[in-house]
C-alpha positions as a LaTeX table, in Angstrom:
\begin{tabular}{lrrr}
\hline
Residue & $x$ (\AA) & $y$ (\AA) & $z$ (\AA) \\
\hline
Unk1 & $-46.29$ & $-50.60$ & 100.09 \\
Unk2 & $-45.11$ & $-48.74$ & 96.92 \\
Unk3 & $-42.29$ & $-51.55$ & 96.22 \\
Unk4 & $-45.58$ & $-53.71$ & 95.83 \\
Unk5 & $-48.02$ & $-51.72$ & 93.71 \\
Unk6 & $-45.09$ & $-50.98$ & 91.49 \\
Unk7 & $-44.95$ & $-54.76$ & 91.61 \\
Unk8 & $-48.17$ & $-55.23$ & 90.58 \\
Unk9 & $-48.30$ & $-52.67$ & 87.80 \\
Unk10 & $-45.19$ & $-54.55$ & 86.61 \\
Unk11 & $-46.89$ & $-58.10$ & 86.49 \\
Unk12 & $-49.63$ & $-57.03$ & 84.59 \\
Unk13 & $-47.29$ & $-55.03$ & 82.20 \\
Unk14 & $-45.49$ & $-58.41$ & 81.90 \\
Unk15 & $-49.13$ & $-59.74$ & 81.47 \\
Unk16 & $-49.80$ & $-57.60$ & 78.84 \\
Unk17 & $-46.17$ & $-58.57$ & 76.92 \\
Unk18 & $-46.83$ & $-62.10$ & 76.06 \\
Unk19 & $-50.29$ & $-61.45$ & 75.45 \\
Unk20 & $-48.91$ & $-59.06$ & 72.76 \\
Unk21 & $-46.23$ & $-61.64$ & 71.65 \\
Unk22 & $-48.89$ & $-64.42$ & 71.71 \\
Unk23 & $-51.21$ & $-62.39$ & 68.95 \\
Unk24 & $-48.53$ & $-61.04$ & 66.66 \\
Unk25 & $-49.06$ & $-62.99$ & 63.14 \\
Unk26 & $-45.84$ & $-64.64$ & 61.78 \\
Unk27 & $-45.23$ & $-64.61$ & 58.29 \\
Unk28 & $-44.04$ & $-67.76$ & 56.49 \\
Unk29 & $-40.71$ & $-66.36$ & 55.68 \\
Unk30 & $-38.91$ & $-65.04$ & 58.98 \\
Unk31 & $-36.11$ & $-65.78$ & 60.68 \\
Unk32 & $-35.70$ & $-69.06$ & 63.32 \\
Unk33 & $-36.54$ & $-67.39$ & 66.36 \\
Unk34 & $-39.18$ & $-65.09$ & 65.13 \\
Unk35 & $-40.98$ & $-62.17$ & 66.27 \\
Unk36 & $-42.29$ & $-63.40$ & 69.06 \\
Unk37 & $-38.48$ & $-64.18$ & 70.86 \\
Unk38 & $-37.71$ & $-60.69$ & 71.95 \\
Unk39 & $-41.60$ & $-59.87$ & 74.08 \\
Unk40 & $-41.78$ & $-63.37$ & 75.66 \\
Unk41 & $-38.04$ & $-62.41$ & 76.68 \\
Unk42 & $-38.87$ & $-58.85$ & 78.25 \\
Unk43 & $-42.02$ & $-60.73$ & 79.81 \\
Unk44 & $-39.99$ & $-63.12$ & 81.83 \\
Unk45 & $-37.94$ & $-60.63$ & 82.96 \\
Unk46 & $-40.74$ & $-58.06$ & 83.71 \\
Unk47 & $-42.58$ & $-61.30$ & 85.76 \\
Unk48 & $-39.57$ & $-62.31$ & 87.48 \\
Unk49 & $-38.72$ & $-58.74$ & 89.15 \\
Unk50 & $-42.30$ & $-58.14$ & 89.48 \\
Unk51 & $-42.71$ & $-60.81$ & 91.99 \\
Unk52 & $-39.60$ & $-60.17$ & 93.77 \\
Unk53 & $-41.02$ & $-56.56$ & 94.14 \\
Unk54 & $-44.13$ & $-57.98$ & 95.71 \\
Unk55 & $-43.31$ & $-61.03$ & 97.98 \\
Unk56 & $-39.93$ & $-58.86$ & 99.12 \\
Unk57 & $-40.36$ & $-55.49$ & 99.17 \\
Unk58 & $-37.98$ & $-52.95$ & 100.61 \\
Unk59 & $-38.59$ & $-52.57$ & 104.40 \\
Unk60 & $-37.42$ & $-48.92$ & 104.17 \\
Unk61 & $-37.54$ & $-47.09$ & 101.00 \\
Unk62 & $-35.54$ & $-44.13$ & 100.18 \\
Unk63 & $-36.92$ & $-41.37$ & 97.63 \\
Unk64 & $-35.34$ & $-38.47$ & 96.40 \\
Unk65 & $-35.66$ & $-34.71$ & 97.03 \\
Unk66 & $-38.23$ & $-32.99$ & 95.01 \\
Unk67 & $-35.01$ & $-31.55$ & 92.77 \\
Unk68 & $-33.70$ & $-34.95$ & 91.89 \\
Unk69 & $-37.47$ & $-35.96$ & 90.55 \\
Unk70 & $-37.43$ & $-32.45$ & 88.38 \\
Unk71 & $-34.05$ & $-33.83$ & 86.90 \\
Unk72 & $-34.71$ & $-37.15$ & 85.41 \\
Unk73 & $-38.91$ & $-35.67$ & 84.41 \\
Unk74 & $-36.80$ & $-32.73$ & 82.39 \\
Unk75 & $-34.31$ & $-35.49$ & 81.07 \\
Unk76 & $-37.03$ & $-37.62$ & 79.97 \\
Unk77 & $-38.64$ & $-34.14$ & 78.13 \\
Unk78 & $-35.44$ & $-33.73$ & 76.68 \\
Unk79 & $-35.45$ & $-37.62$ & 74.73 \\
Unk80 & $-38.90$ & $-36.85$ & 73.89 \\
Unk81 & $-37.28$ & $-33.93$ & 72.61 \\
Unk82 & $-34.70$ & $-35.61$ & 70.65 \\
Unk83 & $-36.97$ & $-38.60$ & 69.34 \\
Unk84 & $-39.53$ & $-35.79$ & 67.91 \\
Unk85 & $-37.30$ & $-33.42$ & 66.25 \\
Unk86 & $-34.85$ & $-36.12$ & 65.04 \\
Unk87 & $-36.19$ & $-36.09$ & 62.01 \\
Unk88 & $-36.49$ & $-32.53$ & 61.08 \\
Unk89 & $-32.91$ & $-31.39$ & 62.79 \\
Unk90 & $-30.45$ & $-34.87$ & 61.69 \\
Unk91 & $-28.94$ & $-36.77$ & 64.12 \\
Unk92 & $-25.49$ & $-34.86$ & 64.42 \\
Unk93 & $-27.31$ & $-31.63$ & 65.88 \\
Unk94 & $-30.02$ & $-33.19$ & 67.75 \\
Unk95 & $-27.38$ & $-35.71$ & 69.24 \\
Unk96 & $-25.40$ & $-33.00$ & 70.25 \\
Unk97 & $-27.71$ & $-31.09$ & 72.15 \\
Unk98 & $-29.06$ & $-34.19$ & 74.00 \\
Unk99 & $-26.13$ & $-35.64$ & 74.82 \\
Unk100 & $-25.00$ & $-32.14$ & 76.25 \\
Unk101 & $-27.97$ & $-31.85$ & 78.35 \\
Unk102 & $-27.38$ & $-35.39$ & 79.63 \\
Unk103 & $-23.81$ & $-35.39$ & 80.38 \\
Unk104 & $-23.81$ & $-31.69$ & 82.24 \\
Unk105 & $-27.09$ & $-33.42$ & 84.85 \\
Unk106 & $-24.47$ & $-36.28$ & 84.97 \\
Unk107 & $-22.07$ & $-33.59$ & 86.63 \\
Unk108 & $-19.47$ & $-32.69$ & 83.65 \\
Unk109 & $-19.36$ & $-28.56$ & 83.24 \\
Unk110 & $-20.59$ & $-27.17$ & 80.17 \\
Unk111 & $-17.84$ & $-27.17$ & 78.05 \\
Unk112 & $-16.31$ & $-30.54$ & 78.21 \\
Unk113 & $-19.70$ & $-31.65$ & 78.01 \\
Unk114 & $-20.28$ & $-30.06$ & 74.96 \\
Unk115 & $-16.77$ & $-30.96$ & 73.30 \\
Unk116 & $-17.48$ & $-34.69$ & 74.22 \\
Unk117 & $-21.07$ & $-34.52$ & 73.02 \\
Unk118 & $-19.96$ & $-32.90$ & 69.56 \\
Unk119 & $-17.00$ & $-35.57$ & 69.26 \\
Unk120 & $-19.64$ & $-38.17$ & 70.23 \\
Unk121 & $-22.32$ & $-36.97$ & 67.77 \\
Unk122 & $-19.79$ & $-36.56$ & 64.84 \\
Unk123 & $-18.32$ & $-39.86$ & 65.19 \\
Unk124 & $-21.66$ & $-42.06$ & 65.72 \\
Unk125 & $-22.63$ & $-40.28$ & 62.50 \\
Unk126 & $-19.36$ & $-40.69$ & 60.32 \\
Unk127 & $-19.31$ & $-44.87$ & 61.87 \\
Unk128 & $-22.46$ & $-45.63$ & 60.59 \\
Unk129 & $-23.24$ & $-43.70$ & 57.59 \\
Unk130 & $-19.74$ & $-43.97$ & 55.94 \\
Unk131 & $-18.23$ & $-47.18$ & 57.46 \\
Unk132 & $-21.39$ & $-49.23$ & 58.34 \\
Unk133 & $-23.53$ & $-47.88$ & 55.29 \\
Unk134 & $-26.42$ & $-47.62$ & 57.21 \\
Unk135 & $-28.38$ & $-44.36$ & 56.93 \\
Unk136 & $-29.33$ & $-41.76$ & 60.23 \\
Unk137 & $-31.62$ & $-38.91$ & 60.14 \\
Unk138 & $-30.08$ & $-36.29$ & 57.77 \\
Unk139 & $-31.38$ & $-32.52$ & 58.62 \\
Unk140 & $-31.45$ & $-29.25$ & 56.48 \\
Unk141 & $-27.47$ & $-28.83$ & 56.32 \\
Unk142 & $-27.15$ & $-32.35$ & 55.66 \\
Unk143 & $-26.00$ & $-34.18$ & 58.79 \\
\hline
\end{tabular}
């Protein structure tokens, strides 16, 4: 029974997608496939599992412990962490703390985490504002 209200919440979020696409003005000067490509794109997809959800759901679901839920809601507080204070921190340090937190709930200890998070931070940063020339969030110490 979940399998298919999930399914039906999912339809009418697909619903809801291309009649977002369908009202979005286009401006005379765009590209050829236009703004409207990318929602009518998610839509399908969104409709397509929706109504595999409903006309086959699964016959025995499995759901996990109480703990595992607490993980992913405090890893999803964490990127609504990272998306909020992005801007005030800079990408390097923000980056690094998230992608700590992430990779030790993924199972790595606490140190290699960290080392790969900083390595991971630092060269995302150096790739795209120094090779790519595209700018990311800059904090107080200037990274």
């Amino acid at each position: 029974m979940n399998d298919r209200i999930f399914g039906g919440l999912t339809f009418f979020l697909g619903l809801f997608y291309i009649y977002s696409a369908f009202i979005i003005e286009e401006s005379f000067i765009q590209d050829p496939v236009g703004p409207k490509t990318f929602p009518y794109i998610i839509s399908f997809f969104l409709l397509t599992s929706s109504l595999f959800l409903i006309f086959k759901p699964e016959q025995t679901p499995y759901w996990p412990s109480f703990g595992k839920i607490l993980e992913v809601l405090a890893t999803a507080v964490v990127l609504i962490g990272y998306a909020i204070i992005l801007p005030v921190v800079g990408f390097v340090i923000t980056t690094f703390f998230a992608s700590t937190f992430i990779s030790w709930r993924l199972g790595a200890n606490l140190i290699s985490a960290s080392l790969v998070s900083l390595t991971i931070s630092v060269t995302i940063f150096v790739l795209f504002r120094y090779v790519l020339g595209l700018s990311l969030a800059v904090g107080p110490l200037g990274f």
